mmCIF file of C-alpha atoms and ligand atoms in Angstrom:
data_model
loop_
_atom_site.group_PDB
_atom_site.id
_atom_site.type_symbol
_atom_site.label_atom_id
_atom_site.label_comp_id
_atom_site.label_asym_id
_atom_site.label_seq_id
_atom_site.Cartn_x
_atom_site.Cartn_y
_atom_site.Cartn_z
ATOM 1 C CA UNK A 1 0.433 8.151 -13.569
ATOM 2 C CA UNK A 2 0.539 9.627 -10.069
ATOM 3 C CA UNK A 3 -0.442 12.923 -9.300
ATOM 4 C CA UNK A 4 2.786 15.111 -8.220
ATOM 5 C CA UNK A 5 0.359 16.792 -5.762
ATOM 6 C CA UNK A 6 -0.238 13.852 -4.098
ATOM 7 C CA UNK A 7 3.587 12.522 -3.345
ATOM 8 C CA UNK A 8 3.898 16.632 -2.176
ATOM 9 C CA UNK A 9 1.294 15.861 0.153
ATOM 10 C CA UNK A 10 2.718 12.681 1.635
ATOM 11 C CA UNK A 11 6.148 14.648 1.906
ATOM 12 C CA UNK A 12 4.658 16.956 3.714
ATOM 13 C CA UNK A 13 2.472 15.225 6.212
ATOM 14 C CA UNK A 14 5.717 12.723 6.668
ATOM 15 C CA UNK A 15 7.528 16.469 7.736
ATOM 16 C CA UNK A 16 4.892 17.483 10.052
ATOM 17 C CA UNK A 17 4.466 14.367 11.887
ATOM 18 C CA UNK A 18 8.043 12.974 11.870
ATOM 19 C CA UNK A 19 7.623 10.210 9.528
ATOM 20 C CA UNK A 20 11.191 8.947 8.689
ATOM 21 C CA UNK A 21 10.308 8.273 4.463
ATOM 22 C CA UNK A 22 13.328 8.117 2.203
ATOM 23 C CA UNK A 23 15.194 11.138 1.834
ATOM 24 C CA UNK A 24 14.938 12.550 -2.289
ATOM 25 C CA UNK A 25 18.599 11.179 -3.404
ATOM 26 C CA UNK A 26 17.838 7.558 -1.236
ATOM 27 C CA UNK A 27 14.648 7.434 -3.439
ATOM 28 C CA UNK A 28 15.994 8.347 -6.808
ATOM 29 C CA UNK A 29 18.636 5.489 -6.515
ATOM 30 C CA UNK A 30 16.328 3.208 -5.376
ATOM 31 C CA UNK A 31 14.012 4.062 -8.151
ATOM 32 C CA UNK A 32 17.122 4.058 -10.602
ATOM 33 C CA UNK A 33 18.023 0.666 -9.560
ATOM 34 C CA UNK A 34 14.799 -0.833 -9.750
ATOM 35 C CA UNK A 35 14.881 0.316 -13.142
ATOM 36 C CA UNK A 36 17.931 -0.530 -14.354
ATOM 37 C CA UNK A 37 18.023 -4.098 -12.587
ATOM 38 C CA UNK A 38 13.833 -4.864 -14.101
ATOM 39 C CA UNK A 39 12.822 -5.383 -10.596
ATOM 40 C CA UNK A 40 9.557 -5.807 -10.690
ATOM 41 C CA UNK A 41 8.649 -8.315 -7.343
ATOM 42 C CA UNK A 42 9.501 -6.278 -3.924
ATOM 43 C CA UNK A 43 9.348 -6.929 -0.404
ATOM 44 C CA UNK A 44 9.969 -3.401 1.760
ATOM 45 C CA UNK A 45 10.181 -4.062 5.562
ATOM 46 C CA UNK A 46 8.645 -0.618 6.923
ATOM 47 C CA UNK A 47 5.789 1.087 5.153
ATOM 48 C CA UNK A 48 5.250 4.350 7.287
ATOM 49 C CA UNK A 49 2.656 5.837 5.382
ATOM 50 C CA UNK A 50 3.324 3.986 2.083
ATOM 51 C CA UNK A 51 5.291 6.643 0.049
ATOM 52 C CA UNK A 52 8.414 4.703 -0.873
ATOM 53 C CA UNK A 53 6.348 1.729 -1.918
ATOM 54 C CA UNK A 54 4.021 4.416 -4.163
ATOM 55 C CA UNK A 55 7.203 5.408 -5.401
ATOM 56 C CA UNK A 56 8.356 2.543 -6.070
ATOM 57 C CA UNK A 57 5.153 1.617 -8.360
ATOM 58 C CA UNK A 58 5.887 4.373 -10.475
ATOM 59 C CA UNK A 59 8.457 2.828 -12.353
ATOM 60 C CA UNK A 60 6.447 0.547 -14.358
ATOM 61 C CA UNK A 61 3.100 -1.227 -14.209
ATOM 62 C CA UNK A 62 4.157 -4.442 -13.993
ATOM 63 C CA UNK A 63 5.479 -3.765 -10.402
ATOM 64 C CA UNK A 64 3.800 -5.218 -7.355
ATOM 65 C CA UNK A 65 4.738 -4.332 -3.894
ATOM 66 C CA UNK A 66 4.092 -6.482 -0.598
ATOM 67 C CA UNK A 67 5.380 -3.970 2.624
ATOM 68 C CA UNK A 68 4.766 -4.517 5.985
ATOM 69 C CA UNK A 69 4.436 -1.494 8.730
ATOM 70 C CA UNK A 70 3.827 -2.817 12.410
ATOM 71 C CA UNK A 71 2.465 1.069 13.965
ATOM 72 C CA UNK A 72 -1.190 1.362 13.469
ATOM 73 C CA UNK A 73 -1.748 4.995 12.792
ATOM 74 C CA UNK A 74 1.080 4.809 10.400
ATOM 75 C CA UNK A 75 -1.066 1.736 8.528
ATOM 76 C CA UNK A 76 -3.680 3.267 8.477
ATOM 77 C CA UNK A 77 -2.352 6.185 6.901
ATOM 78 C CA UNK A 78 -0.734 3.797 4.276
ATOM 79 C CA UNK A 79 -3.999 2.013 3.597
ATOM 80 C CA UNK A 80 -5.452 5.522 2.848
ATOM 81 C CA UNK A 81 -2.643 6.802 0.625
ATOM 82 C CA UNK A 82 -2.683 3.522 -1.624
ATOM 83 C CA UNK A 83 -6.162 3.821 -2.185
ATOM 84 C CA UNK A 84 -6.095 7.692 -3.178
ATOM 85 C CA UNK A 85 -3.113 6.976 -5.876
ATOM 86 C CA UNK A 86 -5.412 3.613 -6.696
ATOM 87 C CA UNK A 87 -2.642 1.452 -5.950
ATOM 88 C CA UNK A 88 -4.482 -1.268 -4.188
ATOM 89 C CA UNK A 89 -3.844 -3.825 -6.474
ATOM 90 C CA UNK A 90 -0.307 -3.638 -7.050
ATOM 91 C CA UNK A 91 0.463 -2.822 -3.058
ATOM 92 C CA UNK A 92 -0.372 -5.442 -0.386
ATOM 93 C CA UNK A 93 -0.346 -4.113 2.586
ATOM 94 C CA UNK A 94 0.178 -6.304 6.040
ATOM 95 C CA UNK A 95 -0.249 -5.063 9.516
ATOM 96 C CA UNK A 96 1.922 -6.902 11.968
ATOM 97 C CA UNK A 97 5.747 -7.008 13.471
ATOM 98 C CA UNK A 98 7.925 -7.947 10.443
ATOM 99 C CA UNK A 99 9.760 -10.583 12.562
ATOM 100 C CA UNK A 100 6.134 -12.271 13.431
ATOM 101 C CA UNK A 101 5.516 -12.349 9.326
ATOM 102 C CA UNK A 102 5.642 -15.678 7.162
ATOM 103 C CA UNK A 103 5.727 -15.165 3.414
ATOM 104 C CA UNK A 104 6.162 -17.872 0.859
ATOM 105 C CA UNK A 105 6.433 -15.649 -1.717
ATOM 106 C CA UNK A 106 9.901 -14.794 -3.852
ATOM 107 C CA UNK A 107 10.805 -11.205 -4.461
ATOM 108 C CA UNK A 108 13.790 -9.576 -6.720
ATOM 109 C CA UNK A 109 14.316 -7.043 -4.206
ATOM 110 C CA UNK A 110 13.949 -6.759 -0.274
ATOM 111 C CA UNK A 111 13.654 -3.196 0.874
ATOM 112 C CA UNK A 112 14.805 -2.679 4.634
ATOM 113 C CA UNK A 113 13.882 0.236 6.068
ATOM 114 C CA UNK A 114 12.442 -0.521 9.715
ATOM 115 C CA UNK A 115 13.908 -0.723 12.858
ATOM 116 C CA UNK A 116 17.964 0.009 12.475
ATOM 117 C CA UNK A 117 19.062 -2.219 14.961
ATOM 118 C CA UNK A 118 17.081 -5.033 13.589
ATOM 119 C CA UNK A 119 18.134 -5.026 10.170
ATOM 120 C CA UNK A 120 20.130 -8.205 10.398
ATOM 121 C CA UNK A 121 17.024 -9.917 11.397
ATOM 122 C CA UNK A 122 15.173 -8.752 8.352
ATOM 123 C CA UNK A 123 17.806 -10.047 6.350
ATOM 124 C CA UNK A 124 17.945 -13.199 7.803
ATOM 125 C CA UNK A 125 13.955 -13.762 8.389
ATOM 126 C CA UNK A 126 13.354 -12.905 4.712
ATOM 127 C CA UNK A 127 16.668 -14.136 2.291
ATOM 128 C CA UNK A 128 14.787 -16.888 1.694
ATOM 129 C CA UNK A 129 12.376 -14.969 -0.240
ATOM 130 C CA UNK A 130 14.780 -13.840 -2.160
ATOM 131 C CA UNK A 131 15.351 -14.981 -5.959
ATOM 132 C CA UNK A 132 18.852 -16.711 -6.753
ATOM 133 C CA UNK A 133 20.261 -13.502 -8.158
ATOM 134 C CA UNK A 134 18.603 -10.943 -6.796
ATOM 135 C CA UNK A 135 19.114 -8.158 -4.610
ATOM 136 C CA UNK A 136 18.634 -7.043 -0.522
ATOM 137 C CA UNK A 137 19.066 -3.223 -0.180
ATOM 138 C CA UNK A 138 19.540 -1.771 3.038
ATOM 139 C CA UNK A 139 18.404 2.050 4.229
ATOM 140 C CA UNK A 140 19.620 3.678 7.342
ATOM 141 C CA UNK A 141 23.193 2.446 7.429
ATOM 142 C CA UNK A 142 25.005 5.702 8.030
ATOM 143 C CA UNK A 143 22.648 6.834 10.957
ATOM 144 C CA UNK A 144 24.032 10.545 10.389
ATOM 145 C CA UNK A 145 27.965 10.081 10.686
ATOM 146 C CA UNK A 146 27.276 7.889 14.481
ATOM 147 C CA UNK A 147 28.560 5.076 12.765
ATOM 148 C CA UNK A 148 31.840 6.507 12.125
ATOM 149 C CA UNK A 149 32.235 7.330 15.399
ATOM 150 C CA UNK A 150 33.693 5.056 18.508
ATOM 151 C CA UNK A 151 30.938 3.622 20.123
ATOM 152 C CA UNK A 152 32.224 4.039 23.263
ATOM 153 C CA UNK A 153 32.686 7.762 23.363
ATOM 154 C CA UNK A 154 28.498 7.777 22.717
ATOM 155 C CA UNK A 155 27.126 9.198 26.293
ATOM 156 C CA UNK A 156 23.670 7.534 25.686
ATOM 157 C CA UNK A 157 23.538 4.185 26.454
ATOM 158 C CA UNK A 158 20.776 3.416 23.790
ATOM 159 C CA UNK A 159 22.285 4.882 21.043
ATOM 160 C CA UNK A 160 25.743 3.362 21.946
ATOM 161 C CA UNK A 161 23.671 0.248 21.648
ATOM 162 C CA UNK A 162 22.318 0.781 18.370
ATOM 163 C CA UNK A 163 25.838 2.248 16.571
ATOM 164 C CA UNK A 164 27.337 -1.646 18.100
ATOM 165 C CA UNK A 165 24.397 -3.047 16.425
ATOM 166 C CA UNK A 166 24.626 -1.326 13.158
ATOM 167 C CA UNK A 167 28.441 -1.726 12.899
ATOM 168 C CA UNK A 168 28.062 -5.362 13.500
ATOM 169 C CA UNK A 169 25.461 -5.440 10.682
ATOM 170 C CA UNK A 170 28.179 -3.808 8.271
ATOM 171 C CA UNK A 171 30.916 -6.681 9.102
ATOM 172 C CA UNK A 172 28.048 -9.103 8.476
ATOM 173 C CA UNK A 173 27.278 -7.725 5.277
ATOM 174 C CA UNK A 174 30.898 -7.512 4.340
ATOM 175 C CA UNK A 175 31.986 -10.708 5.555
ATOM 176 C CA UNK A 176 28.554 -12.448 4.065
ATOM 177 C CA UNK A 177 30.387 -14.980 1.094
ATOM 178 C CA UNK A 178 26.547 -15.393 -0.732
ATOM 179 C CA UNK A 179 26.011 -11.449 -1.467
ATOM 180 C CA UNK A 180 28.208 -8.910 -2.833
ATOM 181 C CA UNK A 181 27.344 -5.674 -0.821
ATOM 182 C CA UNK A 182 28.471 -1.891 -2.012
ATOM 183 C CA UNK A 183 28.030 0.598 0.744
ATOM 184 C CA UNK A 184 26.678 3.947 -0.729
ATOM 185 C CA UNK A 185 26.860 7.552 0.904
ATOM 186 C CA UNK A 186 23.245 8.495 -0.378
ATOM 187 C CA UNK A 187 20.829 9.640 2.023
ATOM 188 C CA UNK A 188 21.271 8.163 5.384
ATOM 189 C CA UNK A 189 23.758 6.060 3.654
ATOM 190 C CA UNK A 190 22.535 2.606 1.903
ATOM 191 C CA UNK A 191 23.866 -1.193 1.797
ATOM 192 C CA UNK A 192 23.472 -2.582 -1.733
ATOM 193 C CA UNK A 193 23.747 -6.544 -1.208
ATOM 194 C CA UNK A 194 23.126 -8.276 -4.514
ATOM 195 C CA UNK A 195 22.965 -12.358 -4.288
ATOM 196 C CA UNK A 196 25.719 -14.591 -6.215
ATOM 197 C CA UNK A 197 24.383 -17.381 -7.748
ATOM 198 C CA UNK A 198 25.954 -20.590 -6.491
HETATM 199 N N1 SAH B 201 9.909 3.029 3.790
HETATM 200 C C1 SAH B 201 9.217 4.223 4.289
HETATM 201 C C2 SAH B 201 9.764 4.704 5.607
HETATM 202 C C3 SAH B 201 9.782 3.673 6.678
HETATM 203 S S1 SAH B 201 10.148 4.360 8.265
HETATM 204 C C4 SAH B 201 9.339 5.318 3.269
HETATM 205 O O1 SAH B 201 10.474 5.625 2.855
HETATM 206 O O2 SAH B 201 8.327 5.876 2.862
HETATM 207 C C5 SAH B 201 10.337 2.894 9.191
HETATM 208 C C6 SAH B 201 9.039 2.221 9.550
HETATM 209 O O3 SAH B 201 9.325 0.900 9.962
HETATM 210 C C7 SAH B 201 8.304 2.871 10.711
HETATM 211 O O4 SAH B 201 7.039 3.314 10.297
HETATM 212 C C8 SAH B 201 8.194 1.771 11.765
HETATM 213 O O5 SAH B 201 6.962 1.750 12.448
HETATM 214 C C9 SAH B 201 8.369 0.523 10.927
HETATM 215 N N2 SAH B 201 8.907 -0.630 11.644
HETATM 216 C C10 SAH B 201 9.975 -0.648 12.481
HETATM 217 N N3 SAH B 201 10.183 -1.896 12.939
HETATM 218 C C11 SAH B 201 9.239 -2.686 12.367
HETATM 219 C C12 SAH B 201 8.917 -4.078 12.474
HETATM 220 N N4 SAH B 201 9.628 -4.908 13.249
HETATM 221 N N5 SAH B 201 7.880 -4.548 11.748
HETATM 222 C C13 SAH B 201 7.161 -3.704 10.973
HETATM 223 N N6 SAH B 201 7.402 -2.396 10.854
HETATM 224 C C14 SAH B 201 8.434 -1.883 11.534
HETATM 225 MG MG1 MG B 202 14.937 4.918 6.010
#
């Protein structure tokens, strides 16, 4: 088992130095599902400093983890963590731009939580990894109410960008005939797409 001190510690240090992790309600539905659904292959895109893929272990034994983080001091932070909870063997860890990553592998859940605007990508680079069945969840959907609001009345250019790009991910998700998504108002709000076997 995990030492609570530990995951307090990796809270923490994510609160100091800005480190977007999952917020507490994000994690225990994650955790929930993973349960519920016997996940036990997963795929995250974004590691940070490895605390939702730690997390993520801690539902059984039999789960492995593959997670990708493309920031070096954030990897190397992750590297670190997984060793102290001796996770090594159940995490694998890769260093590199999630678009630039080729995995043959098949997972029962992807895990996005990287770049927002980018999440379509993800989706699209790595369904193929995906088991018939299983299931791509999304973090990072609601962006803190923007989403809701008219793009256009957004003064900053960049953002405006990025509320466009997440919308447009949302009608993709909704309008996608191979995956049944639920949008869910936990955390930073939280696309639940699960696969429909042909
Ligand atoms: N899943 C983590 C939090 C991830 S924060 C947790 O809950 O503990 C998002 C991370 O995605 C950041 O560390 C960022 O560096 C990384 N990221 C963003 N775009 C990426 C990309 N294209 N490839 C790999 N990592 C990416
Ligand atoms: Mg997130």
């Amino acid at each position: 088992m995990i030492n609570e001190n530990v995951i307090k510690q990796l809270k923490d240090y994510a609160d100091i130095n800005n480190v977007p992790i999952m917020l507490d309600d994000g994690m225990d539905f994650l955790l929930d599902y993973i349960k519920k659904n016997n996940v036990k292959r997963i795929l995250e895109i974004g590691a940070a400093i490895g605390y939702s893929a730690i997390m993520m272990c801690t539902v059984g034994q039999d789960i492995t983890v593959t997670t990708i983080e493309r920031d070096e001091k954030r990897y190397l932070e992750a590297v670190k963590n997984i060793k102290k909870v001796g996770l090594q063997d159940r995490i694998t860890l890769i260093y590199q731009n999630a678009l630039d990553v080729e995995l043959d592998e098949e997972y029962d859940l992807i895990f996005i939580d990287a770049a927002k605007a980018q999440s379509r990508k993800f989706f699209e680079k790595f369904e193929k990894n995906l088991v018939p069945g299983g299931t791509i969840i999304t973090d990072n959907m609601g962006f803190h109410g923007l989403v809701e609001k008219d793009p256009e009345s957004i003064e900053s250019r960049n953002l405006r960008q990025l509320v466009r790009k997440i919308k447009e991910y949302i009608i993709f998700l909704q309008d996608n005939p191979r995956y049944e998504t639920r949008f869910l108002d936990v955390g930073d709000g939280i696309a639940v797409s699960k696969h429909i076997y042909e």
